[in-house]
Amino acid sequence: MEDDERLDRAFLALADPVRRQIVARLSRGPATVNELAEPHAISLQAVSKHIHVLEQAGLVTRTRDAQRRPVHLAPEALERLTAWIDRYRLVHERRFRSLDALLAQDPAQQEDPP
């Protein structure tokens, strides 16, 4: 059940467009709260709250580098989400391939129209 809760927290965190933009920015490398706040018309406190939600979901981490506290993307968390999505995508792709094969065998599909 813990995996389900982790997935729930991650998907809920990513439901917000600001948090998705933060994750997208962090995919290019670590950044400070100030750097993450730049493109948004919201306060540093609001950005910090968004980062906290992403931290609670396990999607980002913070480290201390002298006076800086850069935020880092946690790629293993994104890989868990991707794996979950892929599992269902692959199931549906198999079903569509089976349907395609079945339709290819249907004699009604091969007859010439009158």
mmCIF file of N, CA and C in Angstrom:
data_model
loop_
_atom_site.group_PDB
_atom_site.id
_atom_site.type_symbol
_atom_site.label_atom_id
_atom_site.label_comp_id
_atom_site.label_asym_id
_atom_site.label_seq_id
_atom_site.Cartn_x
_atom_site.Cartn_y
_atom_site.Cartn_z
ATOM 1 N N MET A 1 0.823 -1.199 0.000
ATOM 2 C CA MET A 1 0.000 0.000 0.000
ATOM 3 C C MET A 1 0.864 1.259 0.000
ATOM 4 N N GLU A 2 2.081 1.143 0.535
ATOM 5 C CA GLU A 2 2.964 2.294 0.581
ATOM 6 C C GLU A 2 3.280 2.804 -0.828
ATOM 7 N N ASP A 3 3.447 1.881 -1.793
ATOM 8 C CA ASP A 3 3.705 2.291 -3.165
ATOM 9 C C ASP A 3 2.536 3.082 -3.732
ATOM 10 N N ASP A 4 1.314 2.654 -3.416
ATOM 11 C CA ASP A 4 0.130 3.380 -3.881
ATOM 12 C C ASP A 4 0.094 4.792 -3.300
ATOM 13 N N GLU A 5 0.416 4.912 -2.028
ATOM 14 C CA GLU A 5 0.420 6.235 -1.393
ATOM 15 C C GLU A 5 1.495 7.129 -2.003
ATOM 16 N N ARG A 6 2.647 6.544 -2.293
ATOM 17 C CA ARG A 6 3.727 7.307 -2.919
ATOM 18 C C ARG A 6 3.306 7.797 -4.314
ATOM 19 N N LEU A 7 2.663 6.915 -5.073
ATOM 20 C CA LEU A 7 2.156 7.312 -6.391
ATOM 21 C C LEU A 7 1.101 8.405 -6.265
ATOM 22 N N ASP A 8 0.195 8.245 -5.305
ATOM 23 C CA ASP A 8 -0.844 9.260 -5.091
ATOM 24 C C ASP A 8 -0.225 10.620 -4.803
ATOM 25 N N ARG A 9 0.746 10.660 -3.900
ATOM 26 C CA ARG A 9 1.388 11.930 -3.547
ATOM 27 C C ARG A 9 2.094 12.539 -4.751
ATOM 28 N N ALA A 10 2.756 11.699 -5.526
ATOM 29 C CA ALA A 10 3.483 12.205 -6.691
ATOM 30 C C ALA A 10 2.523 12.763 -7.738
ATOM 31 N N PHE A 11 1.458 12.019 -8.044
ATOM 32 C CA PHE A 11 0.512 12.511 -9.045
ATOM 33 C C PHE A 11 -0.226 13.754 -8.554
ATOM 34 N N LEU A 12 -0.556 13.803 -7.278
ATOM 35 C CA LEU A 12 -1.188 15.012 -6.729
ATOM 36 C C LEU A 12 -0.241 16.201 -6.812
ATOM 37 N N ALA A 13 1.026 15.969 -6.517
ATOM 38 C CA ALA A 13 2.005 17.055 -6.604
ATOM 39 C C ALA A 13 2.114 17.560 -8.035
ATOM 40 N N LEU A 14 2.087 16.658 -8.987
ATOM 41 C CA LEU A 14 2.231 17.045 -10.392
ATOM 42 C C LEU A 14 0.938 17.586 -11.005
ATOM 43 N N ALA A 15 -0.147 17.551 -10.258
ATOM 44 C CA ALA A 15 -1.416 18.074 -10.768
ATOM 45 C C ALA A 15 -1.393 19.598 -10.889
ATOM 46 N N ASP A 16 -0.481 20.240 -10.183
ATOM 47 C CA ASP A 16 -0.396 21.698 -10.200
ATOM 48 C C ASP A 16 0.570 22.156 -11.294
ATOM 49 N N PRO A 17 0.157 23.113 -12.146
ATOM 50 C CA PRO A 17 1.027 23.544 -13.249
ATOM 51 C C PRO A 17 2.338 24.189 -12.784
ATOM 52 N N VAL A 18 2.326 24.909 -11.682
ATOM 53 C CA VAL A 18 3.564 25.529 -11.190
ATOM 54 C C VAL A 18 4.548 24.434 -10.782
ATOM 55 N N ARG A 19 4.058 23.412 -10.121
ATOM 56 C CA ARG A 19 4.950 22.328 -9.704
ATOM 57 C C ARG A 19 5.476 21.556 -10.909
ATOM 58 N N ARG A 20 4.643 21.370 -11.932
ATOM 59 C CA ARG A 20 5.139 20.713 -13.151
ATOM 60 C C ARG A 20 6.221 21.563 -13.810
ATOM 61 N N GLN A 21 6.052 22.880 -13.800
ATOM 62 C CA GLN A 21 7.081 23.762 -14.370
ATOM 63 C C GLN A 21 8.366 23.704 -13.552
ATOM 64 N N ILE A 22 8.247 23.599 -12.242
ATOM 65 C CA ILE A 22 9.429 23.460 -11.385
ATOM 66 C C ILE A 22 10.160 22.160 -11.721
ATOM 67 N N VAL A 23 9.428 21.074 -11.848
ATOM 68 C CA VAL A 23 10.035 19.789 -12.204
ATOM 69 C C VAL A 23 10.709 19.891 -13.574
ATOM 70 N N ALA A 24 10.036 20.532 -14.526
ATOM 71 C CA ALA A 24 10.624 20.692 -15.862
ATOM 72 C C ALA A 24 11.927 21.488 -15.781
ATOM 73 N N ARG A 25 11.932 22.561 -14.993
ATOM 74 C CA ARG A 25 13.154 23.365 -14.842
ATOM 75 C C ARG A 25 14.260 22.536 -14.192
ATOM 76 N N LEU A 26 13.920 21.769 -13.167
ATOM 77 C CA LEU A 26 14.923 20.968 -12.468
ATOM 78 C C LEU A 26 15.457 19.830 -13.337
ATOM 79 N N SER A 27 14.738 19.459 -14.371
ATOM 80 C CA SER A 27 15.242 18.415 -15.272
ATOM 81 C C SER A 27 16.493 18.887 -16.001
ATOM 82 N N ARG A 28 16.713 20.199 -16.040
ATOM 83 C CA ARG A 28 17.915 20.768 -16.666
ATOM 84 C C ARG A 28 19.062 20.911 -15.668
ATOM 85 N N GLY A 29 18.783 20.701 -14.374
ATOM 86 C CA GLY A 29 19.819 20.801 -13.356
ATOM 87 C C GLY A 29 19.284 21.450 -12.100
ATOM 88 N N PRO A 30 20.059 21.387 -11.015
ATOM 89 C CA PRO A 30 19.617 21.953 -9.736
ATOM 90 C C PRO A 30 19.414 23.465 -9.836
ATOM 91 N N ALA A 31 18.579 23.986 -8.941
ATOM 92 C CA ALA A 31 18.297 25.427 -8.917
ATOM 93 C C ALA A 31 17.931 25.841 -7.498
ATOM 94 N N THR A 32 18.125 27.107 -7.211
ATOM 95 C CA THR A 32 17.723 27.660 -5.914
ATOM 96 C C THR A 32 16.258 28.074 -5.973
ATOM 97 N N VAL A 33 15.708 28.362 -4.820
ATOM 98 C CA VAL A 33 14.316 28.824 -4.763
ATOM 99 C C VAL A 33 14.170 30.108 -5.578
ATOM 100 N N ASN A 34 15.126 31.019 -5.458
ATOM 101 C CA ASN A 34 15.065 32.264 -6.234
ATOM 102 C C ASN A 34 15.044 31.984 -7.735
ATOM 103 N N GLU A 35 15.883 31.066 -8.178
ATOM 104 C CA GLU A 35 15.914 30.728 -9.604
ATOM 105 C C GLU A 35 14.610 30.073 -10.039
ATOM 106 N N LEU A 36 14.042 29.250 -9.179
ATOM 107 C CA LEU A 36 12.780 28.590 -9.524
ATOM 108 C C LEU A 36 11.609 29.569 -9.518
ATOM 109 N N ALA A 37 11.728 30.624 -8.725
ATOM 110 C CA ALA A 37 10.647 31.608 -8.621
ATOM 111 C C ALA A 37 10.624 32.589 -9.791
ATOM 112 N N GLU A 38 11.775 32.779 -10.445
ATOM 113 C CA GLU A 38 11.888 33.803 -11.498
ATOM 114 C C GLU A 38 10.753 33.825 -12.518
ATOM 115 N N PRO A 39 10.414 32.714 -13.134
ATOM 116 C CA PRO A 39 9.393 32.782 -14.189
ATOM 117 C C PRO A 39 7.949 32.894 -13.684
ATOM 118 N N HIS A 40 7.761 32.882 -12.374
ATOM 119 C CA HIS A 40 6.403 32.861 -11.828
ATOM 120 C C HIS A 40 6.074 34.181 -11.135
ATOM 121 N N ALA A 41 4.856 34.595 -11.268
ATOM 122 C CA ALA A 41 4.392 35.829 -10.618
ATOM 123 C C ALA A 41 3.809 35.493 -9.243
ATOM 124 N N ILE A 42 4.594 34.757 -8.447
ATOM 125 C CA ILE A 42 4.167 34.401 -7.097
ATOM 126 C C ILE A 42 5.341 34.649 -6.145
ATOM 127 N N SER A 43 5.050 34.695 -4.881
ATOM 128 C CA SER A 43 6.068 35.009 -3.879
ATOM 129 C C SER A 43 7.056 33.849 -3.698
ATOM 130 N N LEU A 44 8.202 34.179 -3.112
ATOM 131 C CA LEU A 44 9.181 33.144 -2.782
ATOM 132 C C LEU A 44 8.586 32.148 -1.796
ATOM 133 N N GLN A 45 7.759 32.644 -0.889
ATOM 134 C CA GLN A 45 7.112 31.764 0.085
ATOM 135 C C GLN A 45 6.210 30.750 -0.623
ATOM 136 N N ALA A 46 5.480 31.206 -1.639
ATOM 137 C CA ALA A 46 4.602 30.295 -2.388
ATOM 138 C C ALA A 46 5.426 29.250 -3.136
ATOM 139 N N VAL A 47 6.533 29.676 -3.728
ATOM 140 C CA VAL A 47 7.405 28.728 -4.425
ATOM 141 C C VAL A 47 7.967 27.713 -3.429
ATOM 142 N N SER A 48 8.357 28.192 -2.249
ATOM 143 C CA SER A 48 8.866 27.286 -1.211
ATOM 144 C C SER A 48 7.811 26.254 -0.822
ATOM 145 N N LYS A 49 6.561 26.676 -0.751
ATOM 146 C CA LYS A 49 5.478 25.728 -0.427
ATOM 147 C C LYS A 49 5.331 24.683 -1.532
ATOM 148 N N HIS A 50 5.435 25.128 -2.785
ATOM 149 C CA HIS A 50 5.361 24.180 -3.902
ATOM 150 C C HIS A 50 6.516 23.179 -3.821
ATOM 151 N N ILE A 51 7.698 23.670 -3.504
ATOM 152 C CA ILE A 51 8.860 22.787 -3.385
ATOM 153 C C ILE A 51 8.647 21.797 -2.243
ATOM 154 N N HIS A 52 8.064 22.269 -1.160
ATOM 155 C CA HIS A 52 7.789 21.382 -0.023
ATOM 156 C C HIS A 52 6.844 20.249 -0.441
ATOM 157 N N VAL A 53 5.824 20.566 -1.209
ATOM 158 C CA VAL A 53 4.888 19.533 -1.691
ATOM 159 C C VAL A 53 5.644 18.522 -2.554
ATOM 160 N N LEU A 54 6.527 19.021 -3.426
ATOM 161 C CA LEU A 54 7.311 18.126 -4.276
ATOM 162 C C LEU A 54 8.268 17.269 -3.442
ATOM 163 N N GLU A 55 8.813 17.849 -2.378
ATOM 164 C CA GLU A 55 9.676 17.084 -1.465
ATOM 165 C C GLU A 55 8.893 15.982 -0.771
ATOM 166 N N GLN A 56 7.707 16.321 -0.265
ATOM 167 C CA GLN A 56 6.874 15.336 0.422
ATOM 168 C C GLN A 56 6.492 14.193 -0.512
ATOM 169 N N ALA A 57 6.376 14.498 -1.798
ATOM 170 C CA ALA A 57 6.043 13.471 -2.789
ATOM 171 C C ALA A 57 7.281 12.689 -3.218
ATOM 172 N N GLY A 58 8.448 13.104 -2.761
ATOM 173 C CA GLY A 58 9.686 12.420 -3.113
ATOM 174 C C GLY A 58 10.217 12.763 -4.487
ATOM 175 N N LEU A 59 9.683 13.825 -5.086
ATOM 176 C CA LEU A 59 10.090 14.188 -6.446
ATOM 177 C C LEU A 59 11.326 15.082 -6.487
ATOM 178 N N VAL A 60 11.597 15.795 -5.396
ATOM 179 C CA VAL A 60 12.776 16.654 -5.334
ATOM 180 C C VAL A 60 13.449 16.511 -3.973
ATOM 181 N N THR A 61 14.708 16.907 -3.921
ATOM 182 C CA THR A 61 15.458 16.942 -2.669
ATOM 183 C C THR A 61 16.182 18.281 -2.603
ATOM 184 N N ARG A 62 16.583 18.652 -1.393
ATOM 185 C CA ARG A 62 17.385 19.867 -1.207
ATOM 186 C C ARG A 62 18.697 19.475 -0.555
ATOM 187 N N THR A 63 19.744 20.181 -0.953
ATOM 188 C CA THR A 63 21.045 19.988 -0.318
ATOM 189 C C THR A 63 21.545 21.344 0.146
ATOM 190 N N ARG A 64 22.591 21.317 0.943
ATOM 191 C CA ARG A 64 23.189 22.562 1.410
ATOM 192 C C ARG A 64 24.555 22.690 0.753
ATOM 193 N N ASP A 65 24.768 23.837 0.127
ATOM 194 C CA ASP A 65 26.040 24.142 -0.526
ATOM 195 C C ASP A 65 26.448 25.533 -0.049
ATOM 196 N N ALA A 66 27.186 25.576 1.054
ATOM 197 C CA ALA A 66 27.551 26.846 1.719
ATOM 198 C C ALA A 66 26.267 27.581 2.081
ATOM 199 N N GLN A 67 26.046 28.745 1.508
ATOM 200 C CA GLN A 67 24.838 29.518 1.813
ATOM 201 C C GLN A 67 23.647 29.130 0.928
ATOM 202 N N ARG A 68 23.917 28.401 -0.112
ATOM 203 C CA ARG A 68 22.850 28.008 -1.049
ATOM 204 C C ARG A 68 22.192 26.706 -0.604
ATOM 205 N N ARG A 69 20.923 26.579 -0.934
ATOM 206 C CA ARG A 69 20.206 25.317 -0.703
ATOM 207 C C ARG A 69 19.554 24.894 -2.011
ATOM 208 N N PRO A 70 20.353 24.366 -2.931
ATOM 209 C CA PRO A 70 19.785 23.994 -4.232
ATOM 210 C C PRO A 70 18.770 22.866 -4.123
ATOM 211 N N VAL A 71 17.830 22.916 -5.027
ATOM 212 C CA VAL A 71 16.793 21.886 -5.136
ATOM 213 C C VAL A 71 17.186 20.994 -6.307
ATOM 214 N N HIS A 72 17.076 19.690 -6.115
ATOM 215 C CA HIS A 72 17.453 18.710 -7.140
ATOM 216 C C HIS A 72 16.251 17.832 -7.469
ATOM 217 N N LEU A 73 16.149 17.472 -8.712
ATOM 218 C CA LEU A 73 15.133 16.514 -9.139
ATOM 219 C C LEU A 73 15.542 15.127 -8.670
ATOM 220 N N ALA A 74 14.584 14.329 -8.246
ATOM 221 C CA ALA A 74 14.826 12.937 -7.844
ATOM 222 C C ALA A 74 14.388 12.031 -8.995
ATOM 223 N N PRO A 75 15.311 11.736 -9.914
ATOM 224 C CA PRO A 75 14.924 10.991 -11.124
ATOM 225 C C PRO A 75 14.335 9.616 -10.841
ATOM 226 N N GLU A 76 14.738 8.979 -9.737
ATOM 227 C CA GLU A 76 14.185 7.645 -9.443
ATOM 228 C C GLU A 76 12.683 7.729 -9.173
ATOM 229 N N ALA A 77 12.224 8.840 -8.617
ATOM 230 C CA ALA A 77 10.782 9.003 -8.382
ATOM 231 C C ALA A 77 10.039 9.144 -9.709
ATOM 232 N N LEU A 78 10.621 9.890 -10.635
ATOM 233 C CA LEU A 78 9.991 10.028 -11.954
ATOM 234 C C LEU A 78 10.000 8.697 -12.692
ATOM 235 N N GLU A 79 11.038 7.914 -12.495
ATOM 236 C CA GLU A 79 11.085 6.597 -13.135
ATOM 237 C C GLU A 79 10.004 5.682 -12.589
ATOM 238 N N ARG A 80 9.692 5.797 -11.302
ATOM 239 C CA ARG A 80 8.585 4.995 -10.734
ATOM 240 C C ARG A 80 7.268 5.377 -11.395
ATOM 241 N N LEU A 81 7.059 6.688 -11.598
ATOM 242 C CA LEU A 81 5.823 7.129 -12.253
ATOM 243 C C LEU A 81 5.769 6.633 -13.692
ATOM 244 N N THR A 82 6.869 6.740 -14.384
ATOM 245 C CA THR A 82 6.941 6.282 -15.773
ATOM 246 C C THR A 82 6.688 4.780 -15.857
ATOM 247 N N ALA A 83 7.269 4.029 -14.936
ATOM 248 C CA ALA A 83 7.067 2.578 -14.937
ATOM 249 C C ALA A 83 5.599 2.235 -14.720
ATOM 250 N N TRP A 84 4.945 2.959 -13.820
ATOM 251 C CA TRP A 84 3.526 2.709 -13.551
ATOM 252 C C TRP A 84 2.702 3.004 -14.801
ATOM 253 N N ILE A 85 2.977 4.121 -15.442
ATOM 254 C CA ILE A 85 2.242 4.497 -16.658
ATOM 255 C C ILE A 85 2.520 3.489 -17.770
ATOM 256 N N ASP A 86 3.790 3.120 -17.946
ATOM 257 C CA ASP A 86 4.154 2.178 -19.008
ATOM 258 C C ASP A 86 3.473 0.833 -18.850
ATOM 259 N N ARG A 87 3.318 0.395 -17.605
ATOM 260 C CA ARG A 87 2.670 -0.901 -17.376
ATOM 261 C C ARG A 87 1.273 -0.909 -18.015
ATOM 262 N N TYR A 88 0.529 0.143 -17.834
ATOM 263 C CA TYR A 88 -0.830 0.200 -18.392
ATOM 264 C C TYR A 88 -0.824 0.524 -19.880
ATOM 265 N N ARG A 89 0.128 1.312 -20.311
ATOM 266 C CA ARG A 89 0.248 1.622 -21.738
ATOM 267 C C ARG A 89 0.533 0.341 -22.512
ATOM 268 N N LEU A 90 1.424 -0.481 -22.002
ATOM 269 C CA LEU A 90 1.772 -1.736 -22.680
ATOM 270 C C LEU A 90 0.594 -2.699 -22.736
ATOM 271 N N VAL A 91 -0.192 -2.752 -21.675
ATOM 272 C CA VAL A 91 -1.389 -3.605 -21.673
ATOM 273 C C VAL A 91 -2.322 -3.174 -22.795
ATOM 274 N N HIS A 92 -2.546 -1.884 -22.914
ATOM 275 C CA HIS A 92 -3.468 -1.395 -23.951
ATOM 276 C C HIS A 92 -2.885 -1.551 -25.343
ATOM 277 N N GLU A 93 -1.587 -1.390 -25.493
ATOM 278 C CA GLU A 93 -0.970 -1.610 -26.803
ATOM 279 C C GLU A 93 -1.132 -3.065 -27.244
ATOM 280 N N ARG A 94 -0.967 -4.014 -26.304
ATOM 281 C CA ARG A 94 -1.171 -5.436 -26.637
ATOM 282 C C ARG A 94 -2.608 -5.679 -27.079
ATOM 283 N N ARG A 95 -3.544 -5.067 -26.383
ATOM 284 C CA ARG A 95 -4.958 -5.243 -26.751
ATOM 285 C C ARG A 95 -5.226 -4.702 -28.150
ATOM 286 N N PHE A 96 -4.659 -3.532 -28.474
ATOM 287 C CA PHE A 96 -4.862 -2.965 -29.811
ATOM 288 C C PHE A 96 -4.208 -3.830 -30.885
ATOM 289 N N ARG A 97 -3.022 -4.380 -30.589
ATOM 290 C CA ARG A 97 -2.384 -5.270 -31.563
ATOM 291 C C ARG A 97 -3.231 -6.522 -31.790
ATOM 292 N N SER A 98 -3.818 -7.052 -30.732
ATOM 293 C CA SER A 98 -4.692 -8.224 -30.868
ATOM 294 C C SER A 98 -5.917 -7.878 -31.700
ATOM 295 N N LEU A 99 -6.476 -6.717 -31.449
ATOM 296 C CA LEU A 99 -7.645 -6.287 -32.227
ATOM 297 C C LEU A 99 -7.268 -6.089 -33.690
ATOM 298 N N ASP A 100 -6.113 -5.478 -33.941
ATOM 299 C CA ASP A 100 -5.652 -5.308 -35.323
ATOM 300 C C ASP A 100 -5.497 -6.656 -36.017
ATOM 301 N N ALA A 101 -4.914 -7.631 -35.316
ATOM 302 C CA ALA A 101 -4.725 -8.963 -35.895
ATOM 303 C C ALA A 101 -6.074 -9.621 -36.178
ATOM 304 N N LEU A 102 -7.002 -9.479 -35.278
ATOM 305 C CA LEU A 102 -8.342 -10.049 -35.461
ATOM 306 C C LEU A 102 -9.038 -9.412 -36.657
ATOM 307 N N LEU A 103 -8.961 -8.097 -36.768
ATOM 308 C CA LEU A 103 -9.587 -7.411 -37.898
ATOM 309 C C LEU A 103 -8.923 -7.781 -39.221
ATOM 310 N N ALA A 104 -7.631 -8.015 -39.194
ATOM 311 C CA ALA A 104 -6.921 -8.409 -40.418
ATOM 312 C C ALA A 104 -7.381 -9.782 -40.904
ATOM 313 N N GLN A 105 -7.870 -10.643 -39.993
ATOM 314 C CA GLN A 105 -8.341 -11.977 -40.360
ATOM 315 C C GLN A 105 -9.806 -11.982 -40.756
ATOM 316 N N ASP A 106 -10.538 -10.913 -40.514
ATOM 317 C CA ASP A 106 -11.978 -10.846 -40.770
ATOM 318 C C ASP A 106 -12.217 -10.815 -42.277
ATOM 319 N N PRO A 107 -12.897 -11.840 -42.810
ATOM 320 C CA PRO A 107 -13.149 -11.882 -44.258
ATOM 321 C C PRO A 107 -13.988 -10.698 -44.736
ATOM 322 N N ALA A 108 -14.850 -10.169 -43.896
ATOM 323 C CA ALA A 108 -15.683 -9.025 -44.299
ATOM 324 C C ALA A 108 -14.803 -7.814 -44.593
ATOM 325 N N GLN A 109 -13.681 -7.715 -43.953
ATOM 326 C CA GLN A 109 -12.754 -6.579 -44.184
ATOM 327 C C GLN A 109 -12.037 -6.743 -45.516
ATOM 328 N N GLN A 110 -11.957 -7.973 -46.027
ATOM 329 C CA GLN A 110 -11.183 -8.229 -47.249
ATOM 330 C C GLN A 110 -12.042 -8.259 -48.491
ATOM 331 N N GLU A 111 -13.369 -8.236 -48.352
ATOM 332 C CA GLU A 111 -14.248 -8.272 -49.531
ATOM 333 C C GLU A 111 -14.242 -6.920 -50.207
ATOM 334 N N ASP A 112 -14.406 -6.953 -51.532
ATOM 335 C CA ASP A 112 -14.524 -5.702 -52.288
ATOM 336 C C ASP A 112 -15.922 -5.150 -52.120
ATOM 337 N N PRO A 113 -16.044 -3.847 -51.923
ATOM 338 C CA PRO A 113 -17.378 -3.268 -51.781
ATOM 339 C C PRO A 113 -18.148 -3.355 -53.093
ATOM 340 N N PRO A 114 -19.485 -3.466 -53.031
ATOM 341 C CA PRO A 114 -20.295 -3.603 -54.266
ATOM 342 C C PRO A 114 -20.269 -2.367 -55.115
#
